[in-house]
mmCIF file of N, CA, C and O in Angstrom:
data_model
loop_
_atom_site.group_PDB
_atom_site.id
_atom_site.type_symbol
_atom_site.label_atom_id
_atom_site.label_comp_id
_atom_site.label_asym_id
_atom_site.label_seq_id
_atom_site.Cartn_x
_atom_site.Cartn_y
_atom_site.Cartn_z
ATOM 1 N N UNK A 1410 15.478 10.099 -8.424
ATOM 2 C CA UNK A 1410 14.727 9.125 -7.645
ATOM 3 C C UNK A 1410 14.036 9.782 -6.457
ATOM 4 O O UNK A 1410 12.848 9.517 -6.272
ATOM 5 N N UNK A 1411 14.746 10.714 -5.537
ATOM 6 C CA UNK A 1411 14.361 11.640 -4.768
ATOM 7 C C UNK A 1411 12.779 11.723 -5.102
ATOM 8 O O UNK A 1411 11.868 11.051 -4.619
ATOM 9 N N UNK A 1412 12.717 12.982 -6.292
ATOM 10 C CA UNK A 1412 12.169 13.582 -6.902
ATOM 11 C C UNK A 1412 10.661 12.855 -7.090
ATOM 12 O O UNK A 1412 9.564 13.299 -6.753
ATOM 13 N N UNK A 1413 10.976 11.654 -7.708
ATOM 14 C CA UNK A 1413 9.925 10.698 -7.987
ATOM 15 C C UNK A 1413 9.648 10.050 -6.679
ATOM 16 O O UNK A 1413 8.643 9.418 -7.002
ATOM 17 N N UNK A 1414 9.873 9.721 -5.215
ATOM 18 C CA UNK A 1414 9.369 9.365 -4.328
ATOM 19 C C UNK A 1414 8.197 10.765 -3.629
ATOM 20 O O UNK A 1414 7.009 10.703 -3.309
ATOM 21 N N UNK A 1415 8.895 11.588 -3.609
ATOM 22 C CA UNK A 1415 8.056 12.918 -3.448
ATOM 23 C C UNK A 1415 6.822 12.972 -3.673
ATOM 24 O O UNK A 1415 5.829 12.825 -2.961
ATOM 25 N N UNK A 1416 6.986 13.203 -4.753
ATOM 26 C CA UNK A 1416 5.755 13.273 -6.120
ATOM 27 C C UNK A 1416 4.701 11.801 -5.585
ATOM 28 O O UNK A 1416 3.551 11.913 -5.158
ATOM 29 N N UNK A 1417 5.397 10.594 -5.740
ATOM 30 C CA UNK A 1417 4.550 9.468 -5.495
ATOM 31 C C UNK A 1417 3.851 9.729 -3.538
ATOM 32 O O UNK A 1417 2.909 9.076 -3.091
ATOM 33 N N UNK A 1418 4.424 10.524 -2.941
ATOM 34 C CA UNK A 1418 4.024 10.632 -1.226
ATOM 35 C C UNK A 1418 3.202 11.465 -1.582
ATOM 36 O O UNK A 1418 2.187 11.333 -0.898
ATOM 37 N N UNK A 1419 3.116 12.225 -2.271
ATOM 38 C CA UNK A 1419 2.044 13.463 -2.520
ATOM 39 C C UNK A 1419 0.659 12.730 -3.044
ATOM 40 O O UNK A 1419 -0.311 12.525 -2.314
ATOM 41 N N UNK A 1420 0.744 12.371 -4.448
ATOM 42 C CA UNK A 1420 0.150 11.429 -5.029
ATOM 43 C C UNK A 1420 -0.736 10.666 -4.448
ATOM 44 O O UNK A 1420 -1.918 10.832 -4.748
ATOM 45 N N UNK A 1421 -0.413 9.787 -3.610
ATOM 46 C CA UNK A 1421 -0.884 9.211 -2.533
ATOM 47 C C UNK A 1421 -1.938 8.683 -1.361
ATOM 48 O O UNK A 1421 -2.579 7.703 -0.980
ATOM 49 N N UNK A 1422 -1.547 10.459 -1.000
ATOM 50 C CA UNK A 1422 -1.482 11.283 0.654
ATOM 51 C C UNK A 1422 -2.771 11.653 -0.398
ATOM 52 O O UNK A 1422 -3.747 11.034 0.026
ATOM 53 N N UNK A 1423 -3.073 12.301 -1.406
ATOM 54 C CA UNK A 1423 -4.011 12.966 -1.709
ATOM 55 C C UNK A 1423 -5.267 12.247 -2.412
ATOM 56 O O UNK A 1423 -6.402 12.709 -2.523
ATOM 57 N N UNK A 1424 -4.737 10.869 -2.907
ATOM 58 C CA UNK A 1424 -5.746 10.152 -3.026
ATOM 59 C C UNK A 1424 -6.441 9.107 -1.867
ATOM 60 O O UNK A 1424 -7.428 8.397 -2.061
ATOM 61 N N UNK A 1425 -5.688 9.209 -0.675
ATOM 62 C CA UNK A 1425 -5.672 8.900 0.580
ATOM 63 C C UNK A 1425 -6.847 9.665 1.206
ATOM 64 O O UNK A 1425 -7.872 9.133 1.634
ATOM 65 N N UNK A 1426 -6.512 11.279 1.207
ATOM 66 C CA UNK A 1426 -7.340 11.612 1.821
ATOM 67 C C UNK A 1426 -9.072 11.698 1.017
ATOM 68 O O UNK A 1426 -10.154 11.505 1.572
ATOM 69 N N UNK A 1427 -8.732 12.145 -0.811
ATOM 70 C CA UNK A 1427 -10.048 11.707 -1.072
ATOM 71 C C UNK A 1427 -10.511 10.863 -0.896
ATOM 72 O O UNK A 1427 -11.713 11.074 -0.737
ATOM 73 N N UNK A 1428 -10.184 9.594 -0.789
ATOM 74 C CA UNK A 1428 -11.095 8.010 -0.736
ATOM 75 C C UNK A 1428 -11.508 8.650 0.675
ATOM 76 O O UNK A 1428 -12.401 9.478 0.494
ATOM 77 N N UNK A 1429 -11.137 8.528 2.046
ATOM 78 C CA UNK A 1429 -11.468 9.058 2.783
ATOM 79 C C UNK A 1429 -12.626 9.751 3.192
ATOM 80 O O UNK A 1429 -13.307 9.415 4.161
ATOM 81 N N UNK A 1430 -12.892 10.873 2.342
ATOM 82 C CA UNK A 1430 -13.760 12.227 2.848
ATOM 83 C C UNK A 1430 -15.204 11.291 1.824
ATOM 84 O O UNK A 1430 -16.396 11.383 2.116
ATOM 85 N N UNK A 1431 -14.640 10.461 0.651
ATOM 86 C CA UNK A 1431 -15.576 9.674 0.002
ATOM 87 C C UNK A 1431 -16.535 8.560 0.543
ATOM 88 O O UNK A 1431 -17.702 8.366 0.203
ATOM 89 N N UNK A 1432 -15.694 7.784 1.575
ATOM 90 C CA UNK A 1432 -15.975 6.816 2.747
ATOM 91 C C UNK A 1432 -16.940 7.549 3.520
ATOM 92 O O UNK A 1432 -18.150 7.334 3.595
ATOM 93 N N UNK A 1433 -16.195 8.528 4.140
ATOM 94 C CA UNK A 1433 -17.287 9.542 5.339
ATOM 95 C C UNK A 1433 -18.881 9.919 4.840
ATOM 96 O O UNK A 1433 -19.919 9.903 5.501
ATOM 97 N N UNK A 1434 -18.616 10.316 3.197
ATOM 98 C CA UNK A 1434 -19.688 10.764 2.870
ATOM 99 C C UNK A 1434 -21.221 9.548 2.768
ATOM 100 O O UNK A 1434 -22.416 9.550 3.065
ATOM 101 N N UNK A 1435 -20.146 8.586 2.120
ATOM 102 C CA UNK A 1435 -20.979 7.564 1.841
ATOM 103 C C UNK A 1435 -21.369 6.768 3.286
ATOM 104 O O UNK A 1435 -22.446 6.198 3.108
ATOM 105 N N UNK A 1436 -21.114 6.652 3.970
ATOM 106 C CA UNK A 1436 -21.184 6.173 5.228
ATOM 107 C C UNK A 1436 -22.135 7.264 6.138
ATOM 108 O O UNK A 1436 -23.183 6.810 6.597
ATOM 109 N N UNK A 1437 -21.843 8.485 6.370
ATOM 110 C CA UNK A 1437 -22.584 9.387 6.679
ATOM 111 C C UNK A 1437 -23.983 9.276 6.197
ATOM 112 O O UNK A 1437 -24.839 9.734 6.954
ATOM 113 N N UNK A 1438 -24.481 8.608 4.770
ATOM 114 C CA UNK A 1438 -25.663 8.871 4.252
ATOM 115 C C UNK A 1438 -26.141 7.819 4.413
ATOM 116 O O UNK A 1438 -27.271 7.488 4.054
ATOM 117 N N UNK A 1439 -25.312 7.127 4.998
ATOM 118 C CA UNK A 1439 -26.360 5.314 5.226
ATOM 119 C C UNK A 1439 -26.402 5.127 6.908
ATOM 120 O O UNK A 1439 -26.589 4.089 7.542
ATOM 121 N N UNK A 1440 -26.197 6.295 7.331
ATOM 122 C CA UNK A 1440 -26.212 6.541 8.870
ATOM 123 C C UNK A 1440 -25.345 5.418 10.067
ATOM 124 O O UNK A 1440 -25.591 5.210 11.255
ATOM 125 N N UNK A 1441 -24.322 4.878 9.205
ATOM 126 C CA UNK A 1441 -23.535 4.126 9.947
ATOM 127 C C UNK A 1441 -21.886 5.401 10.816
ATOM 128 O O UNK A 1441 -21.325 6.481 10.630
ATOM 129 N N UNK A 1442 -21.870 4.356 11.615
ATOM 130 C CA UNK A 1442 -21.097 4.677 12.768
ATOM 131 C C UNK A 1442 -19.728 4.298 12.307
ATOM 132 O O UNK A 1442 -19.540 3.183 11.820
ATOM 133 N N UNK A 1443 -18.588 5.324 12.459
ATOM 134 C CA UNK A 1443 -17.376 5.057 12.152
ATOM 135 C C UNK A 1443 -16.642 5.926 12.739
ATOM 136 O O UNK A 1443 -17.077 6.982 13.199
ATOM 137 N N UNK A 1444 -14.905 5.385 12.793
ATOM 138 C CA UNK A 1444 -14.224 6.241 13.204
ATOM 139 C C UNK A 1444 -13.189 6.704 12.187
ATOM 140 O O UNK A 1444 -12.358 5.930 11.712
ATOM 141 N N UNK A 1445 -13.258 7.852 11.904
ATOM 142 C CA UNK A 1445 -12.335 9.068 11.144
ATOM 143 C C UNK A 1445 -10.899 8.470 11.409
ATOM 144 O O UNK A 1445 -10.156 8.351 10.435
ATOM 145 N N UNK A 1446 -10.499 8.124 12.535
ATOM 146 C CA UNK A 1446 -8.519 8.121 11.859
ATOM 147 C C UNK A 1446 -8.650 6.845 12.050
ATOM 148 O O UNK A 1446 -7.487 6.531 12.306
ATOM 149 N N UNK A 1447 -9.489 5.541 12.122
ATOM 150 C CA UNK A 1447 -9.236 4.591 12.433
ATOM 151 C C UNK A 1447 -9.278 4.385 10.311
ATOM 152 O O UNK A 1447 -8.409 3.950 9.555
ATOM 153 N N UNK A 1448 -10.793 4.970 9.994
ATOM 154 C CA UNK A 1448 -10.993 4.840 8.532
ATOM 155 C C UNK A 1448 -9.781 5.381 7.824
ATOM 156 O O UNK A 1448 -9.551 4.685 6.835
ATOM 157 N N UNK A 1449 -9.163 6.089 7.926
ATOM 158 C CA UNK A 1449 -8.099 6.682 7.565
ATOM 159 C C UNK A 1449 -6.941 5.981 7.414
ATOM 160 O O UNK A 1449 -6.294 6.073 6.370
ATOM 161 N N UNK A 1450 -6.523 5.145 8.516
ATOM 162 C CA UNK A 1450 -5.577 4.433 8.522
ATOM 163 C C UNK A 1450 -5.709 3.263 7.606
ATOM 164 O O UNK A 1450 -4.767 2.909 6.896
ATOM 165 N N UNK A 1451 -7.123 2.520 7.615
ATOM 166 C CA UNK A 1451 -7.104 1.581 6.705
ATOM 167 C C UNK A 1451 -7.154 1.811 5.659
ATOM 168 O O UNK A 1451 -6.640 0.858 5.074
ATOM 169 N N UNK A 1452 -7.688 3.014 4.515
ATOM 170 C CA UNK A 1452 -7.322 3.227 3.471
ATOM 171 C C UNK A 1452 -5.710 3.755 2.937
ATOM 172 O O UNK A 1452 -5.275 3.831 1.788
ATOM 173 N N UNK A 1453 -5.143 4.028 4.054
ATOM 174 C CA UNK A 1453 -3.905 4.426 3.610
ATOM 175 C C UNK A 1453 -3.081 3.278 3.817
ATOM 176 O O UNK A 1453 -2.066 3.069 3.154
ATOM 177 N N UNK A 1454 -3.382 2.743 4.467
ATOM 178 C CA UNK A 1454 -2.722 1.088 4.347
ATOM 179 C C UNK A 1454 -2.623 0.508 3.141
ATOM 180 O O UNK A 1454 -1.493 0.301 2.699
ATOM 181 N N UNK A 1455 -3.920 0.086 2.281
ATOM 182 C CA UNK A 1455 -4.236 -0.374 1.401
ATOM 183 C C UNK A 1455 -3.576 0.294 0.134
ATOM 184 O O UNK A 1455 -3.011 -0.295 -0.788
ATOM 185 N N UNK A 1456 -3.783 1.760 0.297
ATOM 186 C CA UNK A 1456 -3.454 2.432 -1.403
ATOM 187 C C UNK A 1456 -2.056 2.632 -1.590
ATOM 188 O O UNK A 1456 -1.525 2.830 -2.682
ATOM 189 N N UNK A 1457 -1.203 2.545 0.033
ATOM 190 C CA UNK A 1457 -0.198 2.445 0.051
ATOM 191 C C UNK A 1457 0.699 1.518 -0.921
ATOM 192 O O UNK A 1457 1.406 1.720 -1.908
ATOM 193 N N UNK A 1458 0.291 0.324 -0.096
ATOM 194 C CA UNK A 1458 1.073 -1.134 -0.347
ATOM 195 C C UNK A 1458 0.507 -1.004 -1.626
ATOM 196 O O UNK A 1458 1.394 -0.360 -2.185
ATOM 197 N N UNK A 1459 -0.499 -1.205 -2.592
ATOM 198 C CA UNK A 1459 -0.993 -0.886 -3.696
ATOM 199 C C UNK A 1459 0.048 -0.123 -4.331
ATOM 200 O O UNK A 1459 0.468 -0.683 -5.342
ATOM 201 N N UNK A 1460 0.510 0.798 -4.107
ATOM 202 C CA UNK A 1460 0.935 1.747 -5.061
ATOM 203 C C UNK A 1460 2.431 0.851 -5.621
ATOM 204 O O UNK A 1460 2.931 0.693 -6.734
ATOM 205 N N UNK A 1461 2.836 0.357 -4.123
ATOM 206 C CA UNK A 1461 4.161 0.020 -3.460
ATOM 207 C C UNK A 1461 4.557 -1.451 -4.483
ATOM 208 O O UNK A 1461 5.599 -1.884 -4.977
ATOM 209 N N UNK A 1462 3.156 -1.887 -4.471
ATOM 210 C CA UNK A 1462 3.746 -3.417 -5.417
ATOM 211 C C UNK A 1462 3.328 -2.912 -7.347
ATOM 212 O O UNK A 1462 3.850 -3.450 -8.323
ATOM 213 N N UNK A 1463 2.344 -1.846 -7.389
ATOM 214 C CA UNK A 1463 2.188 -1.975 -8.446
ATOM 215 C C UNK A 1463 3.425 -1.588 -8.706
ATOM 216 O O UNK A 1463 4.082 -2.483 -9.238
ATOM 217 N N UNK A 1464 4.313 -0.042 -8.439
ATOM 218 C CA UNK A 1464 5.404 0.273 -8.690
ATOM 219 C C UNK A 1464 6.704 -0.581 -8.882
ATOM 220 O O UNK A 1464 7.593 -0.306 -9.688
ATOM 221 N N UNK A 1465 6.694 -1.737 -7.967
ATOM 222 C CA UNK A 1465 7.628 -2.951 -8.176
ATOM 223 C C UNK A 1465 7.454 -4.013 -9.091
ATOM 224 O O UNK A 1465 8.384 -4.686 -9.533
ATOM 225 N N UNK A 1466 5.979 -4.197 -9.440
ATOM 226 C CA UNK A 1466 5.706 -4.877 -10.597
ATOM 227 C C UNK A 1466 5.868 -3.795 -12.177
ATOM 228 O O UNK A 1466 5.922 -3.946 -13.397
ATOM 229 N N UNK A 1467 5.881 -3.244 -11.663
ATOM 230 C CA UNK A 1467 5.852 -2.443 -13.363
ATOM 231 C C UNK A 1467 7.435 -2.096 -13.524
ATOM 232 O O UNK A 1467 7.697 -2.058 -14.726
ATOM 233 N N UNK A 1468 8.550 -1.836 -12.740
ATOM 234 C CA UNK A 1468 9.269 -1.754 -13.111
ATOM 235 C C UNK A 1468 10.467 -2.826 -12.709
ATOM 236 O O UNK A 1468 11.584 -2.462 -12.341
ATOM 237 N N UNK A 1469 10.120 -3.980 -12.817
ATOM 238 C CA UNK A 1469 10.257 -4.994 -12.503
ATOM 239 C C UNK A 1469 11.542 -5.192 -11.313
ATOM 240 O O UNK A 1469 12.417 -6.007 -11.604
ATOM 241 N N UNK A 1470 11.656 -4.415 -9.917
ATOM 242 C CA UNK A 1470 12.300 -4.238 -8.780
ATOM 243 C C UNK A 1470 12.102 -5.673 -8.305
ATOM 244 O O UNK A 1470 10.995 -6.210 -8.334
ATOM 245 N N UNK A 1471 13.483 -6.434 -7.754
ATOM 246 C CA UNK A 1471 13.481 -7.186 -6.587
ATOM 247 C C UNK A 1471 12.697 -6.984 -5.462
ATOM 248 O O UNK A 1471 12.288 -5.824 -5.426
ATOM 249 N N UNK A 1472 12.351 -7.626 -4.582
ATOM 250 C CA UNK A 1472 11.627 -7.217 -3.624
ATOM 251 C C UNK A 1472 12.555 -7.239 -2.726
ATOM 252 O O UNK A 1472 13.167 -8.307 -2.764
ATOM 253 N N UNK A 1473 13.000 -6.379 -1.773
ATOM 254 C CA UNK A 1473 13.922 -6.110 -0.485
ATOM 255 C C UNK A 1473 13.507 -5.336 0.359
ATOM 256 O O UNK A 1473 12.517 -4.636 0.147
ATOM 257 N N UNK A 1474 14.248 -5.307 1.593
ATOM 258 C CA UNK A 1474 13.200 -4.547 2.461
ATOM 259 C C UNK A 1474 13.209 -3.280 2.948
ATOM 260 O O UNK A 1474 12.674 -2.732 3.912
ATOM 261 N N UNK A 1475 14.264 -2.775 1.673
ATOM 262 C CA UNK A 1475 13.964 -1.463 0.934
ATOM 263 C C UNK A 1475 12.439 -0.979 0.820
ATOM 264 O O UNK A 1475 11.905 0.048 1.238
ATOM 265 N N UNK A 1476 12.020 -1.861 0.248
ATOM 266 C CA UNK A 1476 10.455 -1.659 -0.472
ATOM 267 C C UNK A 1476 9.251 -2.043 0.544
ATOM 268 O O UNK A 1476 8.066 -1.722 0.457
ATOM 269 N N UNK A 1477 9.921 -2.850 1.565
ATOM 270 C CA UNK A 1477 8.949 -2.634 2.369
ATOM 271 C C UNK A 1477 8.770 -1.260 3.735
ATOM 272 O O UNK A 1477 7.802 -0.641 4.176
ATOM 273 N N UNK A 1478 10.234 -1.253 4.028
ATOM 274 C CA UNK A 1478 10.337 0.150 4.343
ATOM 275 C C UNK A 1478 9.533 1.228 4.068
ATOM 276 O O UNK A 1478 8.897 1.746 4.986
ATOM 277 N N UNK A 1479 9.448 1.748 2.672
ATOM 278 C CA UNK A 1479 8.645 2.566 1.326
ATOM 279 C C UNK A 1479 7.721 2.256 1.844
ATOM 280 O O UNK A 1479 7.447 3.140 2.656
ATOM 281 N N UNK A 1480 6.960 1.417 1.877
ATOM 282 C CA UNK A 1480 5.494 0.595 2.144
ATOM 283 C C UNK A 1480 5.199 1.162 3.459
ATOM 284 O O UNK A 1480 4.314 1.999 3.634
ATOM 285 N N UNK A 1481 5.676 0.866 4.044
ATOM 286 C CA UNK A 1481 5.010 1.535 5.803
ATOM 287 C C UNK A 1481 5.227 3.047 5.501
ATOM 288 O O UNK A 1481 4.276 3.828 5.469
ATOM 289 N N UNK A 1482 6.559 3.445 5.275
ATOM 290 C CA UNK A 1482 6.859 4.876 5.171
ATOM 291 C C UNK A 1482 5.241 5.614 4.728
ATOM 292 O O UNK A 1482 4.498 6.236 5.488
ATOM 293 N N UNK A 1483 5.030 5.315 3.330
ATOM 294 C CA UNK A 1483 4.072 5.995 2.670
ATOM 295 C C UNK A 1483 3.128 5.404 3.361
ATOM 296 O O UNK A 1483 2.310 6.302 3.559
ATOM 297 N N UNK A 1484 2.649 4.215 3.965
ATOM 298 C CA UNK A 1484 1.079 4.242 4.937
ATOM 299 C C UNK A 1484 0.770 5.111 5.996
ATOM 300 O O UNK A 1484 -0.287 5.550 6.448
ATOM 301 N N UNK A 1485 2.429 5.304 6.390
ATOM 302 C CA UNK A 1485 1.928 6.084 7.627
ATOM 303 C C UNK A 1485 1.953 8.032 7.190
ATOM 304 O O UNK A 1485 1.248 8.929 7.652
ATOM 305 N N UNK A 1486 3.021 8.090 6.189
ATOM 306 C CA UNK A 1486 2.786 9.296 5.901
ATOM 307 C C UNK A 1486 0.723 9.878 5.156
ATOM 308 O O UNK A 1486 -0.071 10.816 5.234
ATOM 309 N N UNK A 1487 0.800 9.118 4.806
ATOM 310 C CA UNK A 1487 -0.389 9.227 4.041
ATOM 311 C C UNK A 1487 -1.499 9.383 4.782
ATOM 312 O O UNK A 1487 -2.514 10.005 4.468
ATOM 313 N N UNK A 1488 -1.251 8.737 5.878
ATOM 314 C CA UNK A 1488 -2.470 8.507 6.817
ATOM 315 C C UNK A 1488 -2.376 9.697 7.656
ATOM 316 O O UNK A 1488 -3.414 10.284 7.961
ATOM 317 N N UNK A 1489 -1.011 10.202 8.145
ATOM 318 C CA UNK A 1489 -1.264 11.496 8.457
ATOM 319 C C UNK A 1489 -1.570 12.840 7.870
ATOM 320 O O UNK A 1489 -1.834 13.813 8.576
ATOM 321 N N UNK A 1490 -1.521 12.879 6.270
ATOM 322 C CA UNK A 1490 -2.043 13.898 5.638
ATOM 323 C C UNK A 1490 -3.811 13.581 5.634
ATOM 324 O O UNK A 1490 -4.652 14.479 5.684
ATOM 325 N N UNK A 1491 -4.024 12.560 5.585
ATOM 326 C CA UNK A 1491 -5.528 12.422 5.624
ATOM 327 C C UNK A 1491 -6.470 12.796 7.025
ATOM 328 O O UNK A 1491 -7.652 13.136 7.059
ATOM 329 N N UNK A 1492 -5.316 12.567 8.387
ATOM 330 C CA UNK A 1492 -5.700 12.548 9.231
ATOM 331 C C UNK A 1492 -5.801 14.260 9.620
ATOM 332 O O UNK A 1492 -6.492 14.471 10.616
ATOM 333 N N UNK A 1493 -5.196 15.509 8.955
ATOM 334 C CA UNK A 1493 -4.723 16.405 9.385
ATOM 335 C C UNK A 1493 -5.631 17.143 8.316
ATOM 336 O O UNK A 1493 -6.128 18.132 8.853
ATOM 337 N N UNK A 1494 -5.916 17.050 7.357
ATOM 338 C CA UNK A 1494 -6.856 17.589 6.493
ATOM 339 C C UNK A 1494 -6.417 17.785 4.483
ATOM 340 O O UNK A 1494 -5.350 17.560 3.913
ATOM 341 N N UNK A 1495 -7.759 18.276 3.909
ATOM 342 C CA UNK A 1495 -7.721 17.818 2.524
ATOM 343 C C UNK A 1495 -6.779 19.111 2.080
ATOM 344 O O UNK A 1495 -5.965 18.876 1.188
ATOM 345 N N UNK A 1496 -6.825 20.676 2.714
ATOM 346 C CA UNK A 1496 -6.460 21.824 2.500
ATOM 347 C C UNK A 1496 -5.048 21.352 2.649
ATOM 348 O O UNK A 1496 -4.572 21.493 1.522
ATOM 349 N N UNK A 1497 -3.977 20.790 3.562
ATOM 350 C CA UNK A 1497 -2.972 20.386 3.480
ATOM 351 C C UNK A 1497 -2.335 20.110 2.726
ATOM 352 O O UNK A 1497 -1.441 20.877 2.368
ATOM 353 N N UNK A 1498 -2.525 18.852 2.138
ATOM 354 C CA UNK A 1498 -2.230 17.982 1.143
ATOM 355 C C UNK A 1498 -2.646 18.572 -0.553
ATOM 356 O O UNK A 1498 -2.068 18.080 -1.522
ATOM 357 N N UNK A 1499 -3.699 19.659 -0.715
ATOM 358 C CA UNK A 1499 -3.650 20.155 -2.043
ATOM 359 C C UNK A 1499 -2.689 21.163 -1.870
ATOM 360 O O UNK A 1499 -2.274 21.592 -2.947
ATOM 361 N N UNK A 1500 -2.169 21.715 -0.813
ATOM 362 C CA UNK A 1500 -1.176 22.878 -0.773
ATOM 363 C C UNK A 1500 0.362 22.297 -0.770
ATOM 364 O O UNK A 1500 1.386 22.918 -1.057
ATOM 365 N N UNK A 1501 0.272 21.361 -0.492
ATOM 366 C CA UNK A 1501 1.616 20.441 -0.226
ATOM 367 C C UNK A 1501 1.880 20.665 -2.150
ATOM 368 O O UNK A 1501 2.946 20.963 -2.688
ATOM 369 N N UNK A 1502 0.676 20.431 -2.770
ATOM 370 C CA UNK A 1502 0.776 19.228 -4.564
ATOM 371 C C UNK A 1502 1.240 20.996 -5.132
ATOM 372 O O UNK A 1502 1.960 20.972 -6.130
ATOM 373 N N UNK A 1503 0.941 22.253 -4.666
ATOM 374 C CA UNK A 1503 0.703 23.303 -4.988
ATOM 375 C C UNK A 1503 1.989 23.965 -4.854
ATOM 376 O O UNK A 1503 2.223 24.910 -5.608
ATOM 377 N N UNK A 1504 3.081 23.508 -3.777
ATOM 378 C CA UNK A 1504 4.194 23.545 -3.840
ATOM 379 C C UNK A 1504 5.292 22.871 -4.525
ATOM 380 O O UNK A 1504 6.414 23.310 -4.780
ATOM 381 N N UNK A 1505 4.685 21.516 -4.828
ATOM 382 C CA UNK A 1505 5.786 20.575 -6.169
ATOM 383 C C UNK A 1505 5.014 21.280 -6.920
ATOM 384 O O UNK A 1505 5.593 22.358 -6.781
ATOM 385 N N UNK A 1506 4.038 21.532 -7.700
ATOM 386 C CA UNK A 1506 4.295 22.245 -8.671
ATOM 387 C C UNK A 1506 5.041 23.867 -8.930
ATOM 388 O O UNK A 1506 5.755 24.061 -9.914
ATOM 389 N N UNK A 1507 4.837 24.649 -8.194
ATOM 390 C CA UNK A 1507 5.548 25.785 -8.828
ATOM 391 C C UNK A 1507 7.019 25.828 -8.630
ATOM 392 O O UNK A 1507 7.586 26.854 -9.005
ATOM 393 N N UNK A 1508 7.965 24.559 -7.925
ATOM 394 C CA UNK A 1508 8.603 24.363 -8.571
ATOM 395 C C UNK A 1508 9.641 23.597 -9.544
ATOM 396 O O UNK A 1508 10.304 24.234 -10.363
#
């Protein structure tokens, strides 16, 4: 279980920070005004809790506040790999894998 929360913070954190750098870009080219960790935070909010209920709906978990715990845990972790950079977070995925 460990193992599989890991993997899912990584997971995450890294699709966290792409939506992110995706937002900036697209936003950058329509010359609107934004803020970097404010944008950050709200996508990691979202893909968070997302991940958090699909995972409880698919394996059909009670809801307790276990799971909401999980839920903030991974918004806020996530939001700080996005906030800290993309090189991070592929080196983080680069270490669960080799081993």
């Amino acid at each position: 279980m460990n193992t599989f929360i890991i993997t899912a913070l990584a997971i995450v954190s890294a699709l966290t920070t792409l939506s992110v750098q995706g937002i900036k870009k697209i936003l950058d080219e329509q010359g609107k005004q934004y803020k970097s960790n404010l944008l950050a935070a709200i996508v990691s909010i979202v893909l968070s809790v997302a991940s958090v209920i699909g995972y409880v709906l698919y394996n059909g978990i009670a809801f307790s506040v276990q799971i909401v715990v999980m839920a903030v845990a991974f918004a806020f972790l996530s939001w700080l790999c996005a906030m800290t950079s993309y090189d991070k977070v592929i080196q983080l995925i680069k270490q669960f894998i080799k081993e």
